[in-house]
CSV table of C-alpha atoms and ligand atoms in Angstrom, one decimal:
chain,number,residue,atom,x,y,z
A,1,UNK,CA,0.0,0.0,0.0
A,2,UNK,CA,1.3,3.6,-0.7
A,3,UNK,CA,0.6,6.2,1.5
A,4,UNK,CA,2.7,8.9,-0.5
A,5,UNK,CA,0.0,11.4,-1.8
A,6,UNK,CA,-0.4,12.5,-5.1
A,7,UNK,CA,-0.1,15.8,-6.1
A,8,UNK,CA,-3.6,16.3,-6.7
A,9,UNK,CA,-4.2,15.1,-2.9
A,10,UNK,CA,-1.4,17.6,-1.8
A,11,UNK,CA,-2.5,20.7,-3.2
A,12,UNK,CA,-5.8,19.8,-1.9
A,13,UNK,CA,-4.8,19.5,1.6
A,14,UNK,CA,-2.9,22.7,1.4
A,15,UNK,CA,-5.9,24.8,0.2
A,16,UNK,CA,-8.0,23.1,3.1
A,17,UNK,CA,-4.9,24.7,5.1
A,18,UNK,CA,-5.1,28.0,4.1
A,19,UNK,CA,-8.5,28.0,4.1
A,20,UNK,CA,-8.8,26.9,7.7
A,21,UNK,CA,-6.1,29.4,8.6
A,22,UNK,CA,-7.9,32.6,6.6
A,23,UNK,CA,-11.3,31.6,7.5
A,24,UNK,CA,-12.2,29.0,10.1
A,25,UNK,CA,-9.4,29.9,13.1
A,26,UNK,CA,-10.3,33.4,13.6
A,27,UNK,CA,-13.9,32.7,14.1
A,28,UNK,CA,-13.1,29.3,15.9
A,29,UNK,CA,-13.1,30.8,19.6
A,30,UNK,CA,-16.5,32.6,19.4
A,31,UNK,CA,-18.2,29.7,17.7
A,32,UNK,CA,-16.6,27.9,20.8
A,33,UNK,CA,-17.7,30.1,23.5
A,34,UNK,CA,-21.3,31.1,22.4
A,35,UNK,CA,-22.1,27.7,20.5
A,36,UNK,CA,-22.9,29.2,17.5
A,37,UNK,CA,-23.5,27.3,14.4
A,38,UNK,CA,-20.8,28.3,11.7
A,39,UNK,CA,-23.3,28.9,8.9
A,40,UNK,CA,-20.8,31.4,6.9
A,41,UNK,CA,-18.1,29.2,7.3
A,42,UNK,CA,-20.7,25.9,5.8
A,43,UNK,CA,-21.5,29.0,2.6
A,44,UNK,CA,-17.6,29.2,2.2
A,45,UNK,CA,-16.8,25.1,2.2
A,46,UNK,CA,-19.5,24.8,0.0
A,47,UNK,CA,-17.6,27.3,-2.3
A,48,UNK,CA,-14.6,25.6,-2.1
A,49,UNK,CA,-16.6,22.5,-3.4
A,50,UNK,CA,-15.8,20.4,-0.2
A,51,UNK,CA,-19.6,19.7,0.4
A,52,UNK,CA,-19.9,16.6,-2.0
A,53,UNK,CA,-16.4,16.1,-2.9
A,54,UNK,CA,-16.4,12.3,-3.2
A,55,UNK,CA,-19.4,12.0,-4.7
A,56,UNK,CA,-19.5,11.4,-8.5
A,57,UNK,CA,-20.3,14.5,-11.0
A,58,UNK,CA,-23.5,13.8,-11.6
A,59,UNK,CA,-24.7,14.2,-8.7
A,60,UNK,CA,-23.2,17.5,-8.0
A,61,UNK,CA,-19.8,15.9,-6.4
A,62,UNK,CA,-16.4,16.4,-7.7
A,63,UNK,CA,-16.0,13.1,-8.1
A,64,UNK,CA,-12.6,12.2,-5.8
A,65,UNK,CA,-11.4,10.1,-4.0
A,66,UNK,CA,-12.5,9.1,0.2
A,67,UNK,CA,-8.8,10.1,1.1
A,68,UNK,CA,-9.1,13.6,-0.3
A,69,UNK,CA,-12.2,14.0,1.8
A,70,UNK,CA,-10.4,12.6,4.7
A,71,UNK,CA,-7.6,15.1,4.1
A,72,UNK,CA,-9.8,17.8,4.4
A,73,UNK,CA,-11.6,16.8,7.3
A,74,UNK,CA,-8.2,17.0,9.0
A,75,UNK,CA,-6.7,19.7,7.8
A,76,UNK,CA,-10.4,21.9,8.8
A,77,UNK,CA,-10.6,20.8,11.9
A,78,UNK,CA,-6.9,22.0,13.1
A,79,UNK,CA,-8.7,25.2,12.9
A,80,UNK,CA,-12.2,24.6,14.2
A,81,UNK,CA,-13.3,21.0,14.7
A,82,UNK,CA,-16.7,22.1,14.7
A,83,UNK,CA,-16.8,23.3,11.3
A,84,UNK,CA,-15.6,19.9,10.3
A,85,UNK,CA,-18.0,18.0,12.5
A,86,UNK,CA,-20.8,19.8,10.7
A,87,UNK,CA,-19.1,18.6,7.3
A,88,UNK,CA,-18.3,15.0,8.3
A,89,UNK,CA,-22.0,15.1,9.5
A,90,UNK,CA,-23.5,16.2,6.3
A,91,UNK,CA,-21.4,14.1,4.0
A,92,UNK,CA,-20.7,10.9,5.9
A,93,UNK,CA,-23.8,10.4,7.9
A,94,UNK,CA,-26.4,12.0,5.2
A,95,UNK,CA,-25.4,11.8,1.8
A,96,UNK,CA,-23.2,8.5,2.2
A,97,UNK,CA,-26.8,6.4,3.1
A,98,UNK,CA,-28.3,8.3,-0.2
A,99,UNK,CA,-25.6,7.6,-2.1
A,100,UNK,CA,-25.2,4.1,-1.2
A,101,UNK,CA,-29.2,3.1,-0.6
A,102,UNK,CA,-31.1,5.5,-2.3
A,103,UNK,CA,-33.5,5.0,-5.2
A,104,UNK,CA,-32.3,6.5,-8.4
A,105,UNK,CA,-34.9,9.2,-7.8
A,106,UNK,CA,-33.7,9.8,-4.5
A,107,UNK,CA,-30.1,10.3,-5.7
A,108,UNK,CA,-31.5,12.4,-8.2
A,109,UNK,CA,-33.6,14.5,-5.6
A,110,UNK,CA,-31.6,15.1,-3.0
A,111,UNK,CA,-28.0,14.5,-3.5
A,112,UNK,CA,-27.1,17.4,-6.1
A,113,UNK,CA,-28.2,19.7,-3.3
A,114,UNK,CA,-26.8,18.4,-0.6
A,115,UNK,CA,-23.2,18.2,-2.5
A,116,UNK,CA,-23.7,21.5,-3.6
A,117,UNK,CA,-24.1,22.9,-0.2
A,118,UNK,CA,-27.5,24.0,-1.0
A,119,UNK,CA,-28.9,21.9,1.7
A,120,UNK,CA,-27.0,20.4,4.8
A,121,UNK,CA,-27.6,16.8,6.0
A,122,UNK,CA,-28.3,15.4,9.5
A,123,UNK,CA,-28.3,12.2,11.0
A,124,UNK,CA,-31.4,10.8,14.2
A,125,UNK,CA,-30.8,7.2,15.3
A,126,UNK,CA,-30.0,7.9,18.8
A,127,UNK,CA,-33.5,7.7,21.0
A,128,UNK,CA,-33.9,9.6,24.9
A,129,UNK,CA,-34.7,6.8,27.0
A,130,UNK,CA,-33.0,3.6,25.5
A,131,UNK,CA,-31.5,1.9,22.4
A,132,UNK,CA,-33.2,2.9,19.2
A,133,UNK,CA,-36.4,0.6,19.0
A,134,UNK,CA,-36.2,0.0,23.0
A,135,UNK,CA,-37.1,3.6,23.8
A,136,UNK,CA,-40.5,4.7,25.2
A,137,UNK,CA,-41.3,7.3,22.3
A,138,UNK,CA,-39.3,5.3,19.8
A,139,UNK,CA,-39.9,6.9,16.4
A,140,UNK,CA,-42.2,4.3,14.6
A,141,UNK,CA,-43.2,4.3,11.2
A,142,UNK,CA,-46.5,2.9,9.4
A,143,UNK,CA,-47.2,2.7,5.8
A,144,UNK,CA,-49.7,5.6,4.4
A,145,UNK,CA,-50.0,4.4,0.3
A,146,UNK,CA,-46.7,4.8,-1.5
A,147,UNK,CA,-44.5,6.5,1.8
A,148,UNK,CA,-44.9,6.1,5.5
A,149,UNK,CA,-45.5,8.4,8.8
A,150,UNK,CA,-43.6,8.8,11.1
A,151,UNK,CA,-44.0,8.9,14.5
A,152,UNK,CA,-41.7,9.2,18.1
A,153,UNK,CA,-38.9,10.9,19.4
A,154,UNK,CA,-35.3,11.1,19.0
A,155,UNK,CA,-32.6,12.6,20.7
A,156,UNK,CA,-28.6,13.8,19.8
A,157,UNK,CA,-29.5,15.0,16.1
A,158,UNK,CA,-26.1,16.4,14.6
A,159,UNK,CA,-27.2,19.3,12.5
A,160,UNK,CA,-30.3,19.2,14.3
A,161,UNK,CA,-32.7,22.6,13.4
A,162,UNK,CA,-30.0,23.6,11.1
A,163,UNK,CA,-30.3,20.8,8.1
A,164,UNK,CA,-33.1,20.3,5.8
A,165,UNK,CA,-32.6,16.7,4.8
A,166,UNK,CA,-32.4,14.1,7.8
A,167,UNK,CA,-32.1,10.6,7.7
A,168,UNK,CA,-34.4,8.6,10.2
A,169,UNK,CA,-34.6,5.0,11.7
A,170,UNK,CA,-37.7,4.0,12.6
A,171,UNK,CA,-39.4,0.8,13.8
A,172,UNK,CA,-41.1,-1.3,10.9
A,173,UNK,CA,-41.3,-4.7,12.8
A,174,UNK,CA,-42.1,-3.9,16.4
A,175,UNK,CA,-41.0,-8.1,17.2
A,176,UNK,CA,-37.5,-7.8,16.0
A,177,UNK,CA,-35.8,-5.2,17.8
A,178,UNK,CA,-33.1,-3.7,16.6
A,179,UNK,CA,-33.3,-6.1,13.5
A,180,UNK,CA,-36.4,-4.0,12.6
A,181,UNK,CA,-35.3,-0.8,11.9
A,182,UNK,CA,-35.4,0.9,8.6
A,183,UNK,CA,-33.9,4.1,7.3
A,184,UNK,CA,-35.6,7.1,5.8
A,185,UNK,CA,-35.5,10.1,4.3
A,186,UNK,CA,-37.1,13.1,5.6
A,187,UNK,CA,-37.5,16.5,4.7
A,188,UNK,CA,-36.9,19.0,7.6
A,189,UNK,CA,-39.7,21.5,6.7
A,190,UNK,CA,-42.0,18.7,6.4
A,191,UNK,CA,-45.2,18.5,8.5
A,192,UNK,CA,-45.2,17.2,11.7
A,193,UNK,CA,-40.9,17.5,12.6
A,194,UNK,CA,-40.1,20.1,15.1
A,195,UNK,CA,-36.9,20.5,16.4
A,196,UNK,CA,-37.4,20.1,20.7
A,197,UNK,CA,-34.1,20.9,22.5
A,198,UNK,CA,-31.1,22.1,21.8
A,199,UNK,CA,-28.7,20.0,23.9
A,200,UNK,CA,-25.4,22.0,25.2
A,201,UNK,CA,-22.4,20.0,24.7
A,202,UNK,CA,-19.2,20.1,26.8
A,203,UNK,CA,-17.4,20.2,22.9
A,204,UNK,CA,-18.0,20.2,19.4
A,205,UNK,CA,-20.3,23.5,20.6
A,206,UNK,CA,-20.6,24.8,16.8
A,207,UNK,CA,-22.1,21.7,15.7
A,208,UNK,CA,-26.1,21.8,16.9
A,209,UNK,CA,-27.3,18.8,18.7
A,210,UNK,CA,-31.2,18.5,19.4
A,211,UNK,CA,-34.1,16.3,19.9
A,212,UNK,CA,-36.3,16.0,17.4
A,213,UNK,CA,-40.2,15.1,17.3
A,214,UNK,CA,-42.1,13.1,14.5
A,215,UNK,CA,-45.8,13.8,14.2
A,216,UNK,CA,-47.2,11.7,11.6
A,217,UNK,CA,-44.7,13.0,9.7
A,218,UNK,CA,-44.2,12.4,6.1
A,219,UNK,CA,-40.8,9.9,4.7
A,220,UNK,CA,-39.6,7.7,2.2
A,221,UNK,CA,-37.9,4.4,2.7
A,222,UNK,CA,-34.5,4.8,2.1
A,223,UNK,CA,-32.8,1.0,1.4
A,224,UNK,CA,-34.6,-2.3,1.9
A,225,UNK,CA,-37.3,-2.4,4.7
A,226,UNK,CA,-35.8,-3.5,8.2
A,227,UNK,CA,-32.4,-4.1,6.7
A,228,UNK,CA,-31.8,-0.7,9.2
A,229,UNK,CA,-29.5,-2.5,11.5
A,230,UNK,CA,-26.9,-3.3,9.0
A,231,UNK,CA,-27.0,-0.2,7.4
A,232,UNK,CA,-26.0,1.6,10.4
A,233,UNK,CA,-23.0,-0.7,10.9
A,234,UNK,CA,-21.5,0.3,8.0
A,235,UNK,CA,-22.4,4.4,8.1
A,236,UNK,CA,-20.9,4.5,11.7
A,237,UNK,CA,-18.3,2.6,10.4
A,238,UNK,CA,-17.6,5.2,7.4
A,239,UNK,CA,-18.9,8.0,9.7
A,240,UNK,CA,-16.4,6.6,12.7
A,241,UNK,CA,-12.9,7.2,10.1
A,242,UNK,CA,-14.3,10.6,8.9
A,243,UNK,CA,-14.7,11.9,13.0
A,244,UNK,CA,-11.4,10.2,13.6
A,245,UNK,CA,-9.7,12.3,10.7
A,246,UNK,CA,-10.9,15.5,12.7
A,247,UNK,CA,-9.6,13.7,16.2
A,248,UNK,CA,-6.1,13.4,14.4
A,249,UNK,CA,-6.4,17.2,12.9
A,250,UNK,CA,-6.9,18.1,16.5
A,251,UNK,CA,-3.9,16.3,17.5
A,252,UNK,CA,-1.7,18.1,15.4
A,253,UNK,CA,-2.5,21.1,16.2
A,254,UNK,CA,-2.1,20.3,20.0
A,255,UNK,CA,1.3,18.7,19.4
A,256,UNK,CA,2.4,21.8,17.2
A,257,UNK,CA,1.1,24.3,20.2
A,258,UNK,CA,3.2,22.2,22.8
A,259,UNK,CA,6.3,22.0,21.0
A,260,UNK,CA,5.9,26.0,20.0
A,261,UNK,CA,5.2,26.3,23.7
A,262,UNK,CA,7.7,23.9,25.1
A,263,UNK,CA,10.8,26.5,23.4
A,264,UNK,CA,9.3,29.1,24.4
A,265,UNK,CA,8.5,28.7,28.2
A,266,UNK,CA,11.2,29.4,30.6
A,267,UNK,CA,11.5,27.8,34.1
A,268,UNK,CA,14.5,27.6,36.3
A,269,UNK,CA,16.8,29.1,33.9
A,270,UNK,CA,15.8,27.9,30.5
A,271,UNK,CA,12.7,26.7,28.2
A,272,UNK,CA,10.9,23.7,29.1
A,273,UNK,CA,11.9,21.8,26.0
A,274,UNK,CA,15.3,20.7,27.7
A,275,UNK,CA,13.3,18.8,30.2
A,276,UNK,CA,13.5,14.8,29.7
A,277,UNK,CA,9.9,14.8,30.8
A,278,UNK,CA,8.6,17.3,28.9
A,279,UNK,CA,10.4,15.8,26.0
A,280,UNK,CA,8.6,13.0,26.2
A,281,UNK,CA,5.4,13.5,26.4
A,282,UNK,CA,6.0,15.5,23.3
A,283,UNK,CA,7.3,12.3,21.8
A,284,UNK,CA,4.1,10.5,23.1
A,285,UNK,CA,1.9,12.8,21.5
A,286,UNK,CA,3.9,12.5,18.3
A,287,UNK,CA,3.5,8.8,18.1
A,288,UNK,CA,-0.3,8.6,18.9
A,289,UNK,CA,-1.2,11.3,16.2
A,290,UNK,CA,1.3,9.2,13.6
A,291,UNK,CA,-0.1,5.9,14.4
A,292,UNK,CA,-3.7,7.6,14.7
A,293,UNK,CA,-3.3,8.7,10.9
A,294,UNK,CA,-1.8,5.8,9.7
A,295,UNK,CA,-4.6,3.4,11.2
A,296,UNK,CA,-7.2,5.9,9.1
A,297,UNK,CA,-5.7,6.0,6.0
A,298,UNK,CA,-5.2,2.0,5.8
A,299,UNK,CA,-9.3,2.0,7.0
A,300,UNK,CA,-9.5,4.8,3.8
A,301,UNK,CA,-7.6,2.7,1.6
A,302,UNK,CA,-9.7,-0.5,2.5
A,303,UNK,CA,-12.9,1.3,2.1
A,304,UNK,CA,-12.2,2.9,-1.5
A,305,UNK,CA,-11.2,-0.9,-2.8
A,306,UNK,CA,-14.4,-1.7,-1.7
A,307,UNK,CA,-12.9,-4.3,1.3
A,308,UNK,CA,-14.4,-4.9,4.3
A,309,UNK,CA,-13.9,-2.5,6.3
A,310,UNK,CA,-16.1,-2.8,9.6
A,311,UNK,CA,-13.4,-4.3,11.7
A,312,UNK,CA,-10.7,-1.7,10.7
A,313,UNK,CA,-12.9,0.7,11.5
A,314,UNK,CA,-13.4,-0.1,14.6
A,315,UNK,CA,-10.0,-0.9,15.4
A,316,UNK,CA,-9.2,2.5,14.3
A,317,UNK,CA,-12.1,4.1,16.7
A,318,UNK,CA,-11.1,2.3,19.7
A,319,UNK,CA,-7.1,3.1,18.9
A,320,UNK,CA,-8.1,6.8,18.1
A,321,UNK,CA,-10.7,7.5,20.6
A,322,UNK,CA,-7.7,6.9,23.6
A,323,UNK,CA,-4.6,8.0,22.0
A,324,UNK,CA,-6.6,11.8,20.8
A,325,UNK,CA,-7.4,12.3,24.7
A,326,UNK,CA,-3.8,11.0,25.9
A,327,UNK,CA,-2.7,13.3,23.1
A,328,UNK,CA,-4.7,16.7,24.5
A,329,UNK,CA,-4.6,15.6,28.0
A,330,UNK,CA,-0.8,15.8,27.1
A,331,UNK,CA,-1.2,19.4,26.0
A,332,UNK,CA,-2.8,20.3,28.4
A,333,UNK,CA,0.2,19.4,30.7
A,334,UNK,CA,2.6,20.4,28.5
A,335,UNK,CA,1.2,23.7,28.9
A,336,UNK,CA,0.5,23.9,32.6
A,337,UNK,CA,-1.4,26.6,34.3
A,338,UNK,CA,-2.1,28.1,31.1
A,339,UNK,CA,-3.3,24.8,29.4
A,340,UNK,CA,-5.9,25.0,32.0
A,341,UNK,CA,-7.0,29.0,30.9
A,342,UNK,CA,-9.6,29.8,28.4
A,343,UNK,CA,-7.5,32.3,27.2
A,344,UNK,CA,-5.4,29.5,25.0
A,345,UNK,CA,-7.5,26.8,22.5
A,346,UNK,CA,-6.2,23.9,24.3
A,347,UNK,CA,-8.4,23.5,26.6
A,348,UNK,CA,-10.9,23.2,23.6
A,349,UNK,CA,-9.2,20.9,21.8
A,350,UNK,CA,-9.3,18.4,24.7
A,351,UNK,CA,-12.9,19.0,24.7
A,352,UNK,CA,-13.8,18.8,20.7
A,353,UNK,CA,-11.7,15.5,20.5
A,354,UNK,CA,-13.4,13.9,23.2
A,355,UNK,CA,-17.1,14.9,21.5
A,356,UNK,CA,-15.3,13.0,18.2
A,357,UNK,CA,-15.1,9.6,19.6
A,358,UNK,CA,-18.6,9.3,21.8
A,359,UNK,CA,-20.8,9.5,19.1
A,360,UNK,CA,-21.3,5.8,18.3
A,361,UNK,CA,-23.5,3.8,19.1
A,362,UNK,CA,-23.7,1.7,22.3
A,363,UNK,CA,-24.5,-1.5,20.7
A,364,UNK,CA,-22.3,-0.7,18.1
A,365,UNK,CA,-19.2,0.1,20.2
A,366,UNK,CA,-16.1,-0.5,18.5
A,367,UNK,CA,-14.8,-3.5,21.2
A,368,UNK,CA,-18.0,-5.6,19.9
A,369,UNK,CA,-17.3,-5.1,16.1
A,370,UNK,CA,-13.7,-6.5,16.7
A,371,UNK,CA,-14.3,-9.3,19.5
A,372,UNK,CA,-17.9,-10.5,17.7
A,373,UNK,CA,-15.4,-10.8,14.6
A,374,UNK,CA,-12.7,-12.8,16.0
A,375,UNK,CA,-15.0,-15.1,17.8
A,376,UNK,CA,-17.0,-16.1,14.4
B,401,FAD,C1,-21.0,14.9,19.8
B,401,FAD,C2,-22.1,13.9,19.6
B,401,FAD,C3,-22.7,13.7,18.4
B,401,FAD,C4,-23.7,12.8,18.3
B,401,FAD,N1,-24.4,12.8,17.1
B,401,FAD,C5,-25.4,11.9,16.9
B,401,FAD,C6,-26.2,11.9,15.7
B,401,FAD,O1,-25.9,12.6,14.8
B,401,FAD,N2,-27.2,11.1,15.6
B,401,FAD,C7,-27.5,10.2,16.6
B,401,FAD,O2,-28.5,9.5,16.4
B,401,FAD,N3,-26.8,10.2,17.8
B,401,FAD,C8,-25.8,11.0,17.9
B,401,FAD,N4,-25.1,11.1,19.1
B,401,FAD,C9,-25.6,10.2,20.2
B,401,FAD,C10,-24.7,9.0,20.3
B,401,FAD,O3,-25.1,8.1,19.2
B,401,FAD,C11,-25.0,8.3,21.6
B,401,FAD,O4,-24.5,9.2,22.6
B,401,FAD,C12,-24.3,7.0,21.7
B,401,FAD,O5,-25.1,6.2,20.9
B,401,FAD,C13,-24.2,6.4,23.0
B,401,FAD,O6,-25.5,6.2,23.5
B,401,FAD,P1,-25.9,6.8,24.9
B,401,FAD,O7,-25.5,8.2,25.0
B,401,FAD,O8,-27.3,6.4,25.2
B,401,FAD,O9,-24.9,6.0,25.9
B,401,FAD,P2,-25.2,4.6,26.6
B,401,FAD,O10,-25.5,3.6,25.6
B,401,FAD,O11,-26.2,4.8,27.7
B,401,FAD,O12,-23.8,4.3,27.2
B,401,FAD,C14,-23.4,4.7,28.5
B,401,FAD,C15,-22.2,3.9,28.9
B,401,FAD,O13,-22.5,2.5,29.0
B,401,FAD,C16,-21.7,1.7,28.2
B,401,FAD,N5,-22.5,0.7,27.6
B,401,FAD,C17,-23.7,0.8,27.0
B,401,FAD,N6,-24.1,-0.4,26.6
B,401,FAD,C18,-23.1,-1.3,26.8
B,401,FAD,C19,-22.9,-2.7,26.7
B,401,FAD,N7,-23.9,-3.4,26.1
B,401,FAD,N8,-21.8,-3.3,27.1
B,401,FAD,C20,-20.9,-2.5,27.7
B,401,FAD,N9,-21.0,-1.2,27.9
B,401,FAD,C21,-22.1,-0.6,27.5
B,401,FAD,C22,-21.2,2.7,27.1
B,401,FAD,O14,-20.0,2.3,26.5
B,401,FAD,C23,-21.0,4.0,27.9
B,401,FAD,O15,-19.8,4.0,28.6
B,401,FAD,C24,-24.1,12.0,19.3
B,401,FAD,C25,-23.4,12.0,20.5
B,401,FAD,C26,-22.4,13.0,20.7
B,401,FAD,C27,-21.7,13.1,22.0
């Protein structure tokens, strides 16, 4: 396997740079502090053409690769994780199950807008109160002629209030648990969807979380009917390498603070860098964002040769989800007192790159993926 980049892939990366230097950082503590959903900065990715940028041409994407997406992802989210949470949202948790599942009329409908950043995506599985199809208001859905109704609650919507196309799973055999969920599609100014709550989050503060409320509410069948269960296995799994690409942007931008602050802090005669134990939690930090990348570009290159990829992806979540909080934990130190202030970022990045890795699901936790794998 190479892991050199092409050209094409480096000049990409290096506009998602500059961009996320010129556009997303100086915004980045305000969005932080006042949770504000970056909707200029969405307008701006979406005139960069990162909205759909894996997707093929005809249906509005630019028809690259899944590394170039991941690229981005990380380079964006060095700046404001946020911003890229709301992308990786959009593309990997919204248009991915269109792209793969949908009806040609689906496609057709709604993936040219969502690509072209003319309408975001968002994603409700998660239910208050249990596991999806185990919660008291469990968002069921019944067959009304050629589409269904929705009814129930969920809970934890990325791009909750904000997007205008969400995707849904819904009970369609109330006998079979889990095993009887379905996806759909549905429209957010539809009929019967209000948006209930917004939930405030510890990080990730730019990206809107909410409940959400189905009232009869009008949607279309996305995929085969209760074939639900093993469609979210492989969007989390997809969804899981894109939110680990942000975890490993943060990363890099806390190791690149430290070291900048290592040379630079003095204590007892000279800068902290010359200290053994400074040094090497600098070299810790080095290794887990290295090892964190190369496990997500290996998942990447699995996933674009159309290999399974579910127990890679998994093994890259688990791997990822500790070694991003040793890594800002490690900044944090690194940095002392002032690691602790929230005058500096990174305090937030220890925040955002803990809000990366909890967003699976419970019965889809990555240790189950691997173990139920080696024990078949
Ligand atoms: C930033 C963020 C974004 C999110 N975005 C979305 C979204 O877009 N759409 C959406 O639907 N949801 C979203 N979620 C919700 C997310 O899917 C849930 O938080 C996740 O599914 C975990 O479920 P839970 O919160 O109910 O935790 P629980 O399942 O209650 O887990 C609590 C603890 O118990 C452990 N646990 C649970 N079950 C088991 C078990 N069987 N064996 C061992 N340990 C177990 C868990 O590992 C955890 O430590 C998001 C969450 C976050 C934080």
């Amino acid at each position: 396997m190479d892991f050199n980049l092409t050209d094409e892939q480096q000049m990409l990366k290096q506009s998602a740079r500059d961009f996320g230097k010129k556009h997303l950082e100086p915004l980045s503590l305000e969005i932080d502090h006042k949770s504000i959903f970056p909707a200029s900065n969405i307008k701006k990715l979406a005139k960069m053409d990162f909205m759909g940028l894996f997707y093929p041409d005809e249906y509005g994407g630019l028809g690259m690769d899944f590394l170039s997406y991941i690229l981005i992802l990380e380079e964006l989210s060095r700046y404001c994780a946020s911003t890229a949470a709301v992308l990786a949202a959009h593309c990997s948790l919204a248009a991915y199950p269109i792209y793969k599942w949908g009806s040609e009329e689906q496609k057709t409908t709604y993936l040219p807008m969502l690509c072209l950043g003319e309408k975001l995506g968002g994603f409700a599985l998660a239910e208050p109160g249990d596991a999806p199809a185990y919660a008291p208001d469990k968002v069921v859905a019944t067959k009304d002629g050629e589409t269904y109704r929705l009814n129930g609650k969920k809970y934890y919507v990325s791009n909750g209030g904000v997007a205008d196309i969400y995707i849904v799973f819904a009970v369609t055999d109330p006998t079979a648990g889990m095993k009887g969920l379905s996806a759909f599609v549905v429209e957010g100014n539809t009929s019967g969807v209000t948006t209930d709550k917004y939930i405030e989050k510890m990080g990730l503060r730019g990206m809107p979380t909410t409940e959400m409320a189905f009232d009869n509410a009008k949607a279309s069948l996305l995929g085969t009917l209760n074939q639900g269960s093993a469609m979210i296995q492989e969007i989390l799994a997809c969804a899981g390498v894109a939110f680990g690409a942000i975890a490993t942007g943060i990363c890099q931008t806390a190791l690149e603070a430290s070291i900048k602050y290592a040379k630079e802090r003095v204590q007892f005669g000279g800068p902290i860098a010359r200290l053994q134990a400074v040094q090497w939690m600098l070299a810790d930090m080095a290794a887990n964002t290295h090892l964190s990348r190369l496990a997500i570009y290996q998942t990447v290159n699995l996933f674009e040769e159309g290999k399974s990829f579910i127990t890679e992806a998994a093994i890259t979540r688990m791997f990822v989800a500790k070694a991003s909080v040793d890594v800002c934990m490690q900044a944090v130190q690194v940095h002392g007192g002032y690691g602790y202030s929230k005058e500096m970022i990174i305090e937030r990045l220890l925040r955002d790159v803990k809000g990366t890795m909890v967003s699976e699901n419970s019965s889809e936790f990555p240790q189950a993926v691997i173990a139920g794998n080696l024990l078949r």
